[in-house]
Short mmCIF file of C-alpha atoms (C1' of nucleotides) in Angstrom, two decimals:
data_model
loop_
_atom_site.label_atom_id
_atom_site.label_comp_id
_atom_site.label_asym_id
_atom_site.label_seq_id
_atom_site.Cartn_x
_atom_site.Cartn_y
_atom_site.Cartn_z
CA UNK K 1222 0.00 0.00 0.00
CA UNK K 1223 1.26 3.56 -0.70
CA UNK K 1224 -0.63 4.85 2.26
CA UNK K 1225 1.95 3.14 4.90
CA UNK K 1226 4.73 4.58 2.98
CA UNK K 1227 3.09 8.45 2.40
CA UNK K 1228 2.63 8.03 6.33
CA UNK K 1229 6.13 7.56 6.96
CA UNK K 1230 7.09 10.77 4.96
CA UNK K 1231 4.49 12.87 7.06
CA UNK K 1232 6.09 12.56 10.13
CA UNK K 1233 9.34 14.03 8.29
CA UNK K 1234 8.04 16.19 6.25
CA UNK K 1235 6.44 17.93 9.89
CA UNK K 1236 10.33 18.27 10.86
CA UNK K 1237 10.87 20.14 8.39
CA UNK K 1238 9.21 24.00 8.91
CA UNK K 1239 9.68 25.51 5.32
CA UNK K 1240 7.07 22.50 4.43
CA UNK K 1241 4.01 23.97 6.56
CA UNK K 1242 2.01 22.13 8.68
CA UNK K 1243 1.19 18.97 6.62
CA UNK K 1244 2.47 16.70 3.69
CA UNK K 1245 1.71 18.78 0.97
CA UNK K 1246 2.53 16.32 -1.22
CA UNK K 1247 0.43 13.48 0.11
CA UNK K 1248 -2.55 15.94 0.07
CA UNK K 1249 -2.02 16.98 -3.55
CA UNK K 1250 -1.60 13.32 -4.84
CA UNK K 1251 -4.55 11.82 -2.43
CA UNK K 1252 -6.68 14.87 -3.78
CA UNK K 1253 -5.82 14.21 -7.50
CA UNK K 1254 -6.22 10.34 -7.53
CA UNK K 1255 -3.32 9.78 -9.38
CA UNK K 1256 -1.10 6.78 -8.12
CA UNK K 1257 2.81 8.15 -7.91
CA UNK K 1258 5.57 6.48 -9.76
CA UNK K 1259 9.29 5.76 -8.44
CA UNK K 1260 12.63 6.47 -9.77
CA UNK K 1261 15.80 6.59 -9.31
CA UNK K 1262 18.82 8.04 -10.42
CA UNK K 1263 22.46 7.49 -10.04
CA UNK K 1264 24.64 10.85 -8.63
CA UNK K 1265 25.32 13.29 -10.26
CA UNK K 1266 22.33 12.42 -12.83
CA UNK K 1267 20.21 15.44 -14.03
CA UNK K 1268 16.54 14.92 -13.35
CA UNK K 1269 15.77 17.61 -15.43
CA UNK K 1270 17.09 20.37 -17.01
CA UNK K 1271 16.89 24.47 -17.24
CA UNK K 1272 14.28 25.62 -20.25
CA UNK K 1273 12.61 22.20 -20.12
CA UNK K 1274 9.26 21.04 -20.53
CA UNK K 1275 7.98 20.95 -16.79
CA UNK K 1276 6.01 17.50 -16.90
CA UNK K 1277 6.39 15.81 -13.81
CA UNK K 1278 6.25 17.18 -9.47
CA UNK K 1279 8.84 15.52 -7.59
CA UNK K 1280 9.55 14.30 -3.77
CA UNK K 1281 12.51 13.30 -3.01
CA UNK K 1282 12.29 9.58 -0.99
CA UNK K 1283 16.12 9.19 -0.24
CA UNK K 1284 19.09 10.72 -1.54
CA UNK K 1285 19.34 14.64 -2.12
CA UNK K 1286 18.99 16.41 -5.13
CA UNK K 1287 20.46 20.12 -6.07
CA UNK K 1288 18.70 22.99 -8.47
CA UNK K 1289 20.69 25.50 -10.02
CA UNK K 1290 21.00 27.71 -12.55
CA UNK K 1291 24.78 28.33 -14.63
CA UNK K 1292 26.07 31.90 -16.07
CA UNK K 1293 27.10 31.78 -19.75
CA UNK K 1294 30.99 30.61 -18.18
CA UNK K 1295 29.80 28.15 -15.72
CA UNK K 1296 29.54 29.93 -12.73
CA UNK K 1297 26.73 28.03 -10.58
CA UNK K 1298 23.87 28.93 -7.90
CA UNK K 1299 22.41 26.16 -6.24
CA UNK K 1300 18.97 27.83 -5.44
CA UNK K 1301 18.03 24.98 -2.80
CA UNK K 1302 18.94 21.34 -1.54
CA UNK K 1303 16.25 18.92 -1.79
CA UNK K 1304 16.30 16.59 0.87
CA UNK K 1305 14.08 13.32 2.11
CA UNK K 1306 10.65 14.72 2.08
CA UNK K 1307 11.21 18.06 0.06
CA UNK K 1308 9.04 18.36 -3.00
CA UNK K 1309 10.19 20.07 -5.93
CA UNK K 1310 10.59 20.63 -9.84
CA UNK K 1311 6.62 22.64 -9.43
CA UNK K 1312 7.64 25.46 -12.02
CA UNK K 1313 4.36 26.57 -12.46
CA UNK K 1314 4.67 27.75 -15.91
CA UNK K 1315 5.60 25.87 -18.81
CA UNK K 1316 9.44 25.14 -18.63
CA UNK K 1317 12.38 24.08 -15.46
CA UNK K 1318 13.61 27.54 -14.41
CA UNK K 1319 16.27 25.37 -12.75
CA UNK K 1320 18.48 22.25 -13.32
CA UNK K 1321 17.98 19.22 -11.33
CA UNK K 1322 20.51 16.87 -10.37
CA UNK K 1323 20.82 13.88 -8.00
CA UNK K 1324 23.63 14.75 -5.85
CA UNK K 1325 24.29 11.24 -4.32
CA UNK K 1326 22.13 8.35 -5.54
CA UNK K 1327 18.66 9.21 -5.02
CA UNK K 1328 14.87 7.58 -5.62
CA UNK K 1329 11.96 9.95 -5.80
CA UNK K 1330 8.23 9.81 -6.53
CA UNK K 1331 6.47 11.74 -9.12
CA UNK K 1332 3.46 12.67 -10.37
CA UNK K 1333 2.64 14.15 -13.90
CA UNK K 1334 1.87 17.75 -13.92
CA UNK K 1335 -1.05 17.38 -15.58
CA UNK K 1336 -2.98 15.29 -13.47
CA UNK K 1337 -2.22 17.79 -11.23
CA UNK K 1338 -3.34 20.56 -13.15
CA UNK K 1339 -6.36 19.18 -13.57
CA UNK K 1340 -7.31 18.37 -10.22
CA UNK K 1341 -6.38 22.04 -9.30
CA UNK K 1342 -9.26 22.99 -11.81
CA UNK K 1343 -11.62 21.12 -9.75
CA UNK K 1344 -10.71 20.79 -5.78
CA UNK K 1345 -9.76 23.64 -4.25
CA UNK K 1346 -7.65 21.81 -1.95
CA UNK K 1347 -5.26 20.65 -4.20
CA UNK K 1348 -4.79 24.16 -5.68
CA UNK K 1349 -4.24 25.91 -1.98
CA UNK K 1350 -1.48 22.87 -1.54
CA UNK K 1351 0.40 23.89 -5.06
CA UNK K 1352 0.16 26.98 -3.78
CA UNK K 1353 1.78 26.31 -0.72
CA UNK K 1354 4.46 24.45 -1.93
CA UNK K 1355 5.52 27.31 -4.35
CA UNK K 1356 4.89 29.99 -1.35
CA UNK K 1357 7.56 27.96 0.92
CA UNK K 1358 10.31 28.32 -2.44
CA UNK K 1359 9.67 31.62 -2.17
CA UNK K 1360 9.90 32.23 1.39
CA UNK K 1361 13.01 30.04 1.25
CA UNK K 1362 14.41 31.93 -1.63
CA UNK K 1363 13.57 35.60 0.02
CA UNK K 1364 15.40 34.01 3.09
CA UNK K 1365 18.65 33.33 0.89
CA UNK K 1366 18.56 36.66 -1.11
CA UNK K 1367 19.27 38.35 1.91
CA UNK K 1368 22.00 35.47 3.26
CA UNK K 1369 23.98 36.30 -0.91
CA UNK K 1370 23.35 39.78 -0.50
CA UNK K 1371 24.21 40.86 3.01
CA UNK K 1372 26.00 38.38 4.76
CA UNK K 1373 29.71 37.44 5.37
CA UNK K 1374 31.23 34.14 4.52
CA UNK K 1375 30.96 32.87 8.10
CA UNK K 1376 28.02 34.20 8.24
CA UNK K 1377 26.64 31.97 5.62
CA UNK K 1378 27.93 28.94 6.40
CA UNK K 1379 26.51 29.39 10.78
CA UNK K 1380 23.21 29.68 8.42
CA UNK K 1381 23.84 26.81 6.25
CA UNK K 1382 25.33 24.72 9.55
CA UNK K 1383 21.47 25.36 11.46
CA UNK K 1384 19.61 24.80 8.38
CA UNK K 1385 20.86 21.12 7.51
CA UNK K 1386 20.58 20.62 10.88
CA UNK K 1387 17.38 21.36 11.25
CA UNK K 1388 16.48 19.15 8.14
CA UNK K 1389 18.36 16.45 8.53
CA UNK K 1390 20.61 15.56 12.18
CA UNK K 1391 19.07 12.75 13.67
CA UNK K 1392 21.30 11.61 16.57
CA UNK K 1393 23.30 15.16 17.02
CA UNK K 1394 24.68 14.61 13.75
CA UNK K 1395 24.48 15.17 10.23
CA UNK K 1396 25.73 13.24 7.61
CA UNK K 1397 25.86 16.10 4.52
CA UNK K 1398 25.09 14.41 0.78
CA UNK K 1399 26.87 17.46 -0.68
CA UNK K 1400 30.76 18.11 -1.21
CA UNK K 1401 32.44 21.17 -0.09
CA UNK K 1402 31.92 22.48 -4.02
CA UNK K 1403 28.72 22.43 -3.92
CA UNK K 1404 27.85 24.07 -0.62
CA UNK K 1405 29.83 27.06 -1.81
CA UNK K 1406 27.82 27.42 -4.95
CA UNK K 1407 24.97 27.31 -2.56
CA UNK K 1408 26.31 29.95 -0.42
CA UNK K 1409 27.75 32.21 -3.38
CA UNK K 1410 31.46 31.32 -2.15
CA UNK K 1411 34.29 28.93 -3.12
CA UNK K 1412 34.98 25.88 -1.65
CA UNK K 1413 37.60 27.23 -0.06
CA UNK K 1414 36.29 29.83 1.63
CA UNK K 1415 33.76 27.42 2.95
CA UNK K 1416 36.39 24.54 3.78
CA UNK K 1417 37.97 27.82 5.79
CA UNK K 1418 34.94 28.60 8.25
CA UNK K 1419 34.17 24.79 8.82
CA UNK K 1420 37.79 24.41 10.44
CA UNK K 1421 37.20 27.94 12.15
CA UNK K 1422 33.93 26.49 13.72
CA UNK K 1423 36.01 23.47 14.57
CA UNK K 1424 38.68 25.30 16.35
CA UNK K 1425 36.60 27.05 18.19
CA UNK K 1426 34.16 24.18 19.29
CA UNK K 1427 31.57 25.34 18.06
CA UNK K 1428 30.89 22.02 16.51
CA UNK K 1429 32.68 18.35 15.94
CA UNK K 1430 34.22 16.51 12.71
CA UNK K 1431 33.94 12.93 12.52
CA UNK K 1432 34.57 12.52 9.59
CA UNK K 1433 34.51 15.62 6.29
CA UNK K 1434 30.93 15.28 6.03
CA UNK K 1435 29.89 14.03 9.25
CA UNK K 1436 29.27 17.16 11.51
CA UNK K 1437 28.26 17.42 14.50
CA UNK K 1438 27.23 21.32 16.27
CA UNK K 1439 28.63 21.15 19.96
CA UNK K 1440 26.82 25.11 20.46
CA UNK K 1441 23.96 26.47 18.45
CA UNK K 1442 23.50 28.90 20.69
CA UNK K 1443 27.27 30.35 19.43
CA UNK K 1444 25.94 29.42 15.90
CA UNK K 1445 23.04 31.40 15.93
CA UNK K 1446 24.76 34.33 17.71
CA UNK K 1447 27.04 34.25 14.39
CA UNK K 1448 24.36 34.01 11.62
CA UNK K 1449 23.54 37.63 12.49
CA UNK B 803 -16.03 53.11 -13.89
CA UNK B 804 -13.28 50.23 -12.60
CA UNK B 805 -12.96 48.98 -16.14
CA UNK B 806 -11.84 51.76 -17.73
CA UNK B 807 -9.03 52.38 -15.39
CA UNK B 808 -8.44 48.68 -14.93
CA UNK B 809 -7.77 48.45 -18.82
CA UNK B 810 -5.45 51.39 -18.94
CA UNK B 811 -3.66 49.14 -16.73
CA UNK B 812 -3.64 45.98 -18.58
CA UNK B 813 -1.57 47.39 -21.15
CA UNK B 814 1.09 48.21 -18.96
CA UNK B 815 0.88 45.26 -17.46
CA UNK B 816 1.36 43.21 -20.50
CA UNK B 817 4.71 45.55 -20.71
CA UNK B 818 6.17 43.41 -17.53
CA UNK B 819 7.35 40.10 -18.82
CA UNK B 820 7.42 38.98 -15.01
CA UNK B 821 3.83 39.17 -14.65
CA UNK B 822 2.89 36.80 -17.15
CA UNK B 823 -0.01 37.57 -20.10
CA UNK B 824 -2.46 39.05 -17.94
CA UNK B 825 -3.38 41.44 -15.46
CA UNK B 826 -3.75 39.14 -12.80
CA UNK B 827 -4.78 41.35 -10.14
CA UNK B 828 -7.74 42.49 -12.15
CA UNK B 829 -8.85 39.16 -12.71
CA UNK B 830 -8.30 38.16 -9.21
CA UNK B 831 -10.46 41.18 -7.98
CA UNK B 832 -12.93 40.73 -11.14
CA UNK B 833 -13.14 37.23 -9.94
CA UNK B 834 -13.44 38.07 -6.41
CA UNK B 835 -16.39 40.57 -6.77
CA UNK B 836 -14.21 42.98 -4.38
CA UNK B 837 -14.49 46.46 -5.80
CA UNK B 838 -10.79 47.40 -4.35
CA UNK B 839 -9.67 50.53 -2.36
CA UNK B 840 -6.77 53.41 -3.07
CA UNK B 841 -4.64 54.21 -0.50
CA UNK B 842 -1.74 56.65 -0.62
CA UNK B 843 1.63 56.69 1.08
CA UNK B 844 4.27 59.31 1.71
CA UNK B 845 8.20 59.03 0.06
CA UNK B 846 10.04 56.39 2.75
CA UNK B 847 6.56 55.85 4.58
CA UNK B 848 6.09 51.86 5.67
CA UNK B 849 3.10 49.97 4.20
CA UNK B 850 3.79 46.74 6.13
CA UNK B 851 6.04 45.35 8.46
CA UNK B 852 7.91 41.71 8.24
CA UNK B 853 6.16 39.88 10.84
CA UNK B 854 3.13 41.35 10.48
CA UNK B 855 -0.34 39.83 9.75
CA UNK B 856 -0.48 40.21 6.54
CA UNK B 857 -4.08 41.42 5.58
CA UNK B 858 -4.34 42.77 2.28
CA UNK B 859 -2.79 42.17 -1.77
CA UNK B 860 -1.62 45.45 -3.15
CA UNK B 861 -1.27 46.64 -6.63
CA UNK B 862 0.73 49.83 -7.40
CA UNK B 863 -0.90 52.40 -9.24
CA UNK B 864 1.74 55.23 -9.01
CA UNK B 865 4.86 55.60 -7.41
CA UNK B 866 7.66 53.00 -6.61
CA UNK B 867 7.57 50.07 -3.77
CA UNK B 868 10.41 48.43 -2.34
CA UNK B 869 10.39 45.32 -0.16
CA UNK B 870 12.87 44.44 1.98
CA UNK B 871 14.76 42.40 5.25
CA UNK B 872 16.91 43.70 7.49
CA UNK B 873 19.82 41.60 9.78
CA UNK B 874 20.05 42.76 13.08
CA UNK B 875 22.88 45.34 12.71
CA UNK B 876 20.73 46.99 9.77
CA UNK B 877 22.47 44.95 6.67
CA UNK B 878 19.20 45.55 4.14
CA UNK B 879 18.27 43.43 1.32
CA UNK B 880 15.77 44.56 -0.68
CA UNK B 881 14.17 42.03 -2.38
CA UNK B 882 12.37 43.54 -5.40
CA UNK B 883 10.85 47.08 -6.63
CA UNK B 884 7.10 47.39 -7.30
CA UNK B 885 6.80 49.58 -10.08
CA UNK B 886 3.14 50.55 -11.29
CA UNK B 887 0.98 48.30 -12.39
CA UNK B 888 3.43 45.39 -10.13
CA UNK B 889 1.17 43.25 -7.33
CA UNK B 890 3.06 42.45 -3.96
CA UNK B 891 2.07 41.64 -0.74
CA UNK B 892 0.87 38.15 -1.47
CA UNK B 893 2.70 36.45 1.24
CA UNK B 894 0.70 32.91 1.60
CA UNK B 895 1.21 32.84 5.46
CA UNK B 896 -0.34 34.42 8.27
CA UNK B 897 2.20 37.07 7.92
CA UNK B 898 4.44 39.45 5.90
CA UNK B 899 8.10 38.24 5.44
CA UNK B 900 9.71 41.54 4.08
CA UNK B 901 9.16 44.96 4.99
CA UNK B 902 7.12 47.32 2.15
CA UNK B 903 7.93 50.96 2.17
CA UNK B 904 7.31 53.70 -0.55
CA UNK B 905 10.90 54.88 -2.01
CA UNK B 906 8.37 58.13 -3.77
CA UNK B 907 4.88 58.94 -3.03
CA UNK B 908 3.02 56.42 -3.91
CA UNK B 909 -0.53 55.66 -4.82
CA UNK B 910 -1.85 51.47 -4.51
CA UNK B 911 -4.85 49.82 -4.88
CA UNK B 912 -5.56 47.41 -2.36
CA UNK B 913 -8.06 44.25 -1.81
CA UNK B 914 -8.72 42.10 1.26
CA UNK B 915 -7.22 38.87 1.65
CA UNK B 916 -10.01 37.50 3.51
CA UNK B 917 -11.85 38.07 0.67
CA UNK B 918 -9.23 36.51 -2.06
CA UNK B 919 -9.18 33.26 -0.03
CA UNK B 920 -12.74 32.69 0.03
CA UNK B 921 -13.36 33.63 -3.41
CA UNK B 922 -10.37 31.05 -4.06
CA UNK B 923 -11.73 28.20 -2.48
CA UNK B 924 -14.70 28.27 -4.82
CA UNK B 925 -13.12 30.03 -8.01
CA UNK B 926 -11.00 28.06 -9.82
CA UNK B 927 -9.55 30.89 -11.88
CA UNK B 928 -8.89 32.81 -8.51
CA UNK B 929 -7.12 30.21 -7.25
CA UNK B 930 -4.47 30.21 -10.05
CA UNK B 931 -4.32 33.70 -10.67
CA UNK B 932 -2.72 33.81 -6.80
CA UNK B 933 -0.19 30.83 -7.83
CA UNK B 934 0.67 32.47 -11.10
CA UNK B 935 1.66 35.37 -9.58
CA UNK B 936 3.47 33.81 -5.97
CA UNK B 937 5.31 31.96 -8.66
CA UNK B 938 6.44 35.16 -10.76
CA UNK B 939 7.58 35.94 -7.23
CA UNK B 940 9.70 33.04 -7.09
CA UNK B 941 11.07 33.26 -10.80
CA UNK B 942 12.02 36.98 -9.94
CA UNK B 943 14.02 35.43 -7.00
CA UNK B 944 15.48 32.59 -8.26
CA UNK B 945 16.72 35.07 -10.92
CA UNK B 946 17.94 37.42 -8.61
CA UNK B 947 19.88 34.56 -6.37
CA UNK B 948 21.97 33.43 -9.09
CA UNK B 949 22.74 37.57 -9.25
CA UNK B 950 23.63 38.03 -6.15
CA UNK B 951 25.77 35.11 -5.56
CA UNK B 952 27.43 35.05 -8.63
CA UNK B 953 27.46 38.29 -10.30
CA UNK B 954 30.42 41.06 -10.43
CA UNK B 955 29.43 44.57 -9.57
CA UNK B 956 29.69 45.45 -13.05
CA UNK B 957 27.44 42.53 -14.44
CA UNK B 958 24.76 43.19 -11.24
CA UNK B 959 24.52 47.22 -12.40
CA UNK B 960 24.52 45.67 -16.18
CA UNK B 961 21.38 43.35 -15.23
CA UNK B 962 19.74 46.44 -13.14
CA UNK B 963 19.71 48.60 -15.83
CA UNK B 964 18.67 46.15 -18.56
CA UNK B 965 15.50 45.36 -15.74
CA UNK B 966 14.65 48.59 -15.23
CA UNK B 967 15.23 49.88 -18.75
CA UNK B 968 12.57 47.02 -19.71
CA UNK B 969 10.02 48.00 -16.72
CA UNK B 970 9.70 52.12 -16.88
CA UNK B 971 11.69 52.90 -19.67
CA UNK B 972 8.87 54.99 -22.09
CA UNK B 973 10.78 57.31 -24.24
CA UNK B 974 14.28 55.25 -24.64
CA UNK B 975 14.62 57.32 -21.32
CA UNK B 976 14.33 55.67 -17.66
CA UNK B 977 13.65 57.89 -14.71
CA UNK B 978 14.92 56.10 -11.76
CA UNK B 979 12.23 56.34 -8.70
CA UNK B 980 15.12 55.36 -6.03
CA UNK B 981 18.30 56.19 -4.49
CA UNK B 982 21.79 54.64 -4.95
CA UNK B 983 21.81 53.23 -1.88
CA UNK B 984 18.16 51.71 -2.58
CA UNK B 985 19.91 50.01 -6.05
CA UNK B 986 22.97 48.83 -3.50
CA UNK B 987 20.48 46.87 -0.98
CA UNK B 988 19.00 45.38 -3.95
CA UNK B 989 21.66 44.36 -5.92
CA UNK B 990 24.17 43.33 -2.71
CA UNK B 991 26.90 45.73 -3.43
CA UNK B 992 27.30 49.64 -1.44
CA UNK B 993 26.02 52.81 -3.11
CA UNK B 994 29.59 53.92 -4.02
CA UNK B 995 30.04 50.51 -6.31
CA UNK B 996 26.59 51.17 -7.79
CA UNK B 997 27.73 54.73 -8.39
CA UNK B 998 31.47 53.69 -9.64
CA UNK B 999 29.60 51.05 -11.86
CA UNK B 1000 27.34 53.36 -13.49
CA UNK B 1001 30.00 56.07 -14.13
CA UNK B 1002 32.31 53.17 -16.38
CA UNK B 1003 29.24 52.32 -18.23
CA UNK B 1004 28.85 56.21 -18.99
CA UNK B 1005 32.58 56.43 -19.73
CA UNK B 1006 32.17 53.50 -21.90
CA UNK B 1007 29.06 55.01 -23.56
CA UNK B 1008 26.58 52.19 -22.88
CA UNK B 1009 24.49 54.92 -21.38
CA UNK B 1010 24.00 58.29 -20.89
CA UNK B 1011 22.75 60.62 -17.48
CA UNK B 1012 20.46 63.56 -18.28
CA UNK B 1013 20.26 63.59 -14.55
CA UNK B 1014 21.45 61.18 -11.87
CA UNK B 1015 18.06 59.36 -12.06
CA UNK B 1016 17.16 59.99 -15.68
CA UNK B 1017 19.23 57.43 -17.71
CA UNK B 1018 19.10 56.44 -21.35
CA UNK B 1019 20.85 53.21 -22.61
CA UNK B 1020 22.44 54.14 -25.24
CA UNK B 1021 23.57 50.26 -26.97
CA UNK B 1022 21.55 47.23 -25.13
CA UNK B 1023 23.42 44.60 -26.80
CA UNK B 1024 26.89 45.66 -25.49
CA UNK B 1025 24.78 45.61 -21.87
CA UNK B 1026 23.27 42.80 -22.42
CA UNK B 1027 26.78 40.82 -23.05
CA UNK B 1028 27.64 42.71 -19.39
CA UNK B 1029 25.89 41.08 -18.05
CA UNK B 1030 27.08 37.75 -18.18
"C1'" DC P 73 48.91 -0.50 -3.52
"C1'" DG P 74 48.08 3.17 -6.63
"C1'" DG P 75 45.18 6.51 -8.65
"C1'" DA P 76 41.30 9.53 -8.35
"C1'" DT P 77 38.34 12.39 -5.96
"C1'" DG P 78 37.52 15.36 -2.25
"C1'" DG P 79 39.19 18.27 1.47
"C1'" DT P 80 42.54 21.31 3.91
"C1'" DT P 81 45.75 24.86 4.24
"C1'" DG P 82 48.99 28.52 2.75
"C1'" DA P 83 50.49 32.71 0.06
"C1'" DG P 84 49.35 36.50 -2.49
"C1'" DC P 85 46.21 39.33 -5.00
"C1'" DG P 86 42.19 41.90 -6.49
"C1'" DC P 87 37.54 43.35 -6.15
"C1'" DT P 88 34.63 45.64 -3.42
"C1'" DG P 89 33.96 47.90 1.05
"C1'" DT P 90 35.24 51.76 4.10
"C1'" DC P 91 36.26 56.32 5.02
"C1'" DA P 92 36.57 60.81 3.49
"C1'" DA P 93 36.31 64.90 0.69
"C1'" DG P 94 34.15 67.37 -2.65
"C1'" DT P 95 30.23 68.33 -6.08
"C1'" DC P 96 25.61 68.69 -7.54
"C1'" DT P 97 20.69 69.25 -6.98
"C1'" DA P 98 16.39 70.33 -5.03
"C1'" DG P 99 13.93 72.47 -1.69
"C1'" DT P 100 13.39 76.48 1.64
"C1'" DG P 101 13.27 80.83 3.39
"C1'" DG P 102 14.80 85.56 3.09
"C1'" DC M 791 15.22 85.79 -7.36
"C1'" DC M 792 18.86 84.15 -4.91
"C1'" DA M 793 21.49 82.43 -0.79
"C1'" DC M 794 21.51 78.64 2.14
"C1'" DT M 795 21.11 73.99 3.49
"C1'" DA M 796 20.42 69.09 3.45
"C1'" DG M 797 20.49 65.18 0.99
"C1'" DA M 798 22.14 62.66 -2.94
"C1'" DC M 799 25.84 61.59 -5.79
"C1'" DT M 800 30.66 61.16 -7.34
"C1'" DT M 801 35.34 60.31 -6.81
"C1'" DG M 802 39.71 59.18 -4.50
"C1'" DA M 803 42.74 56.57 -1.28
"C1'" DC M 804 43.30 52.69 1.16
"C1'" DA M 805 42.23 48.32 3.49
"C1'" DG M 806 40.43 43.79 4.01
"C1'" DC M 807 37.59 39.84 2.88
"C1'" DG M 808 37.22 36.33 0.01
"C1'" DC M 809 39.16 34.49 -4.46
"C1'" DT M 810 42.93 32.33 -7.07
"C1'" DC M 811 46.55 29.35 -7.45
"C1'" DA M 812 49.11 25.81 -5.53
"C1'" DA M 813 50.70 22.16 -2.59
"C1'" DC M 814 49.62 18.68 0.39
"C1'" DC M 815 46.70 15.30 2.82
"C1'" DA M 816 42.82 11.90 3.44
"C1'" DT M 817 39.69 8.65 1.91
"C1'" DC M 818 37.74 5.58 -1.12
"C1'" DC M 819 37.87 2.04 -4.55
"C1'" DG M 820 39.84 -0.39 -8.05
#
DNA sequence: CGGATGGTTGAGCGCTGTCAAGTCTAGTGG
DNA sequence: CCACTAGACTTGACAGCGCTCAACCATCCG
């Protein structure tokens, strides 16, 4: 049954505050009637890409998945990380505004836009959830404007440090799918400049390396002090 | 009559590539059966606050908007400019999550959101007018994340200008509504690198000042390849 | 074991910020 | 009508944060 799995996503997806209140996702798919297909891709796989046709929505099941958009000579901005629960890839007009890409190996469920579309038309439910889920990208993305904008490199990364976190320590720790590369292009810095304030943060014990991508926050107190 | 001065917006509207093929907000209030109010506000007087309950949609009629956040120690990052005939104020929560002020005086029209959300629930047509344009919100910041974590000062003024130019520019001729340091806060750079930026591309002849506010671009395609 | 990928750290530089002085403009009152 | 003032803008000098380039180290996987 899908229902056992969709229940086992609700309790994460309530972890997670950017996703208000409910699975939005389970709502829009038990309001359309449409039964979700699975899939899988391998890392570093694109799911979709910039100035496509926008056909299916997405939630990520395991794995983590990156959006960006390039400059003409490659420079990147990851616009968000798409972790266990996250829905994305709703570009409510025609085409991707972003690129998708599986940033370790990752299986998702989709739905075809469409369906969805049509269902809008008809239950008012389903549109308010669409709705929703586009008003929590943009609340996200207002959020990071002002972190690309305004704030220092250490700055960024305290910010980047509470929000994984948030979305994804279970035991303390966090076990980040991303590589030092991509977090900068998140962040708007290099990888070295990131690399930089992680050992800072280490030095001062602020938090705890086991291993490059296993990190654990010893004082979020201190880290929230320092996201300004 | 609304209509006639709803129309004499439409075409304007229709002049905003962000807001996409329609007047939205006239549908949404057509739809609504809300005969909206004017309101007027004073040069650097506050519409809303971040944080607070957010109450009503707003369309400017005259005038200039900016939205912003602020960091503790007063870093601002203003998040976009609502020029006439722009709608803002559609935050889907319980509450604002910028600050609106008027950079001139400024003239909006204004409908309830009580009102929006119940006409939404039973029109259809409501209900994606208020997606379509949450999700021009979100194209306008995805668009403006990849400029402010990846941009040079140069390209950032480049990209301004070429905005603007295509918003309010009637006669070849674009009469800025705000300040330098207004165009700093929203691009992520200080006033003086705005100013320093916009005095090379005069220099170079891309554009030319009739005043400090009142600029003409004088060869698009050489700004266009600015900015990156 | 050896190579590849990812991460850390150092040295030096450059872009943009800071601080400051000077100019221009618009608005105000004499 | 003009002097005065305040705010906005420009420009210069200098400094510093983060980038570039480079070397080295760690881990993973064949």
């Amino acid at each position: 049954m899908h229902t056992e799995t969709i229940t086992g996503l609700t309790a994460k997806v309530l972890d997670i505050p950017h996703v208000l209140a409910a699975d939005q996702f389970g709502e829009i798919v038990r309001g359309s009637g449409v039964v979700p297909s699975e899939f899988s891709y391998r890392k570093d796989e694109e799911i979709y890409g910039e100035g496509e046709p926008s056909e299916y929505l997405y939630q990520t099941i395991g794995g983590a998945v990156r959006t960006y958009k390039l400059l003409s000579d490659g420079r990147r901005q990851i616009g968000a990380f798409h972790l266990p629960g996250d829905v994305f890839g709703l570009d409510p007009g025609l085409e991707h505004r972003l690129t998708a890409e599986a940033i370790v190996d990752t299986t998702v469920r989709l739905v075809p836009r469409r369906s969805l579309e049509k269902a809008a038309a008809s239950n008012a439910q389903v549109a308010r959830n669409l709705w929703t889920l586009t008003a929590s990208d943009l609340r996200h993305a207002e959020d990071h404007m002002l972190l690309l904008g305004r704030k220092t490199a250490i700055e960024r990364v305290a910010t980047f440090l509470l929000e994984m976190d948030r979305r994804l320590a279970k035991t303390g720790m966090m076990a980040l799918p991303m590589c030092r590369r991509d977090i900068g292009d998140y962040l708007g810095l290099t990888l070295e400049t990131v690399s930089r304030a992680l050992s800072q943060l280490n030095d001062q014990g602020i938090l705890m390396f086991s291993s490059a991508r296993q990190i654990a926050l010893r004082n979020r107190q201190r880290l929230t002090a320092m996201e300004a």
